Short mmCIF file of C-alpha atoms in Angstrom, two decimals:
data_model
loop_
_atom_site.label_atom_id
_atom_site.label_comp_id
_atom_site.label_asym_id
_atom_site.label_seq_id
_atom_site.Cartn_x
_atom_site.Cartn_y
_atom_site.Cartn_z
CA MET A 1 0.00 0.00 0.00
CA GLY A 2 1.06 3.55 -0.58
CA GLY A 3 1.60 6.12 2.09
CA GLU A 4 3.60 3.96 4.48
CA GLY A 5 6.70 6.09 4.07
CA SER A 6 4.83 9.29 4.80
CA MET A 7 3.24 7.79 7.93
CA MET A 8 6.66 6.67 9.15
CA ALA A 9 8.02 10.19 8.56
CA ALA A 10 5.08 11.67 10.49
CA ASN A 11 5.68 9.29 13.41
CA ASN A 12 9.39 10.16 13.44
CA SER A 13 8.57 13.86 13.40
CA LEU A 14 6.19 13.48 16.35
CA LYS A 15 8.77 11.47 18.29
CA ASN A 16 11.47 14.09 17.64
CA ASN A 17 9.17 16.92 18.68
CA ARG A 18 8.27 15.10 21.89
CA SER A 19 11.94 14.60 22.75
CA MET A 20 12.75 18.26 22.06
CA LEU A 21 9.86 19.35 24.28
CA SER A 22 11.26 17.53 27.28
CA LYS A 23 14.64 19.25 26.78
CA ARG A 24 13.02 22.66 26.58
CA LYS A 25 11.13 22.66 29.88
CA GLY A 26 14.15 23.50 32.05
CA LYS A 27 15.23 26.49 30.00
CA SER A 28 13.88 30.00 30.18
CA LEU A 29 14.16 32.72 27.60
CA GLY A 30 16.73 34.62 29.63
CA LEU A 31 15.42 38.07 28.73
CA ILE A 32 12.25 37.63 30.72
CA ALA A 33 12.73 37.77 34.45
CA LYS A 34 10.50 35.52 36.50
CA SER A 35 10.12 37.59 39.59
CA ASN A 36 7.22 38.89 41.58
CA TYR A 37 8.58 42.43 41.51
CA LYS A 38 5.90 44.92 40.51
CA THR A 39 6.83 48.34 39.17
CA GLU A 40 5.23 51.14 41.10
CA TYR A 41 4.36 54.36 39.37
CA ASN A 42 4.01 57.78 40.92
CA LEU A 43 1.08 59.07 38.93
CA PRO A 44 -0.42 62.42 39.84
CA LYS A 45 -3.94 62.44 41.21
CA ALA A 46 -6.48 63.67 38.69
CA LYS A 47 -8.75 66.50 39.71
CA PRO A 48 -12.47 66.13 38.98
CA GLU A 49 -12.44 69.14 36.65
CA ASP A 50 -9.54 67.61 34.67
CA ILE A 51 -11.45 64.35 34.33
CA LYS A 52 -14.56 66.22 33.18
CA ARG A 53 -12.56 68.24 30.65
CA LEU A 54 -10.93 65.09 29.29
CA ARG A 55 -14.29 63.29 29.08
CA ASP A 56 -15.85 66.23 27.21
CA LYS A 57 -12.91 66.37 24.80
CA LEU A 58 -13.13 62.63 24.07
CA GLN A 59 -16.89 62.84 23.55
CA GLN A 60 -16.43 65.73 21.12
CA GLU A 61 -13.78 63.80 19.16
CA GLN A 62 -16.04 60.75 19.03
CA ARG A 63 -18.97 62.89 17.84
CA LEU A 64 -16.84 64.42 15.05
CA SER A 65 -15.57 61.01 14.01
CA ARG A 66 -19.13 59.66 13.84
CA ILE A 67 -20.27 62.64 11.75
CA LYS A 68 -17.35 62.19 9.33
CA SER A 69 -18.17 58.50 8.93
CA ILE A 70 -21.83 59.23 8.22
CA ILE A 71 -20.96 61.92 5.66
CA LEU A 72 -18.49 59.60 3.93
CA PHE A 73 -21.09 56.83 3.79
CA LEU A 74 -23.70 59.20 2.34
CA VAL A 75 -21.32 60.53 -0.31
CA ILE A 76 -20.35 57.02 -1.42
CA PHE A 77 -24.00 55.93 -1.40
CA ILE A 78 -25.06 58.92 -3.54
CA ILE A 79 -22.22 58.27 -5.98
CA LEU A 80 -23.29 54.63 -6.32
CA ILE A 81 -26.92 55.66 -6.90
CA VAL A 82 -25.85 58.14 -9.60
CA ILE A 83 -23.68 55.49 -11.29
CA LEU A 84 -26.53 52.96 -11.25
CA ILE A 85 -28.98 55.50 -12.69
CA PHE A 86 -26.46 56.44 -15.38
CA LEU A 87 -25.82 52.80 -16.33
CA ASN A 88 -29.53 51.94 -16.54
CA ASN A 89 -30.21 54.74 -19.06
#
């Protein structure tokens, strides 16, 4: 029957991968430290008026982005309608 050589190669590949996996478990990447040390940051406390100003600014940006998306969609939609009307005549 055909395919016996390919099955043997697949079995050998699996066996080799399994043996390499057991060798790898003891090693670490070296660049990554395995410690429980947590970096502490000294961030300034935000004032309520700063938070409100930031929230208002983000809402305004989101509103403008939404308006731009709607306008772009409408322009493309109108162009497609005009093209379809032109092609049907």
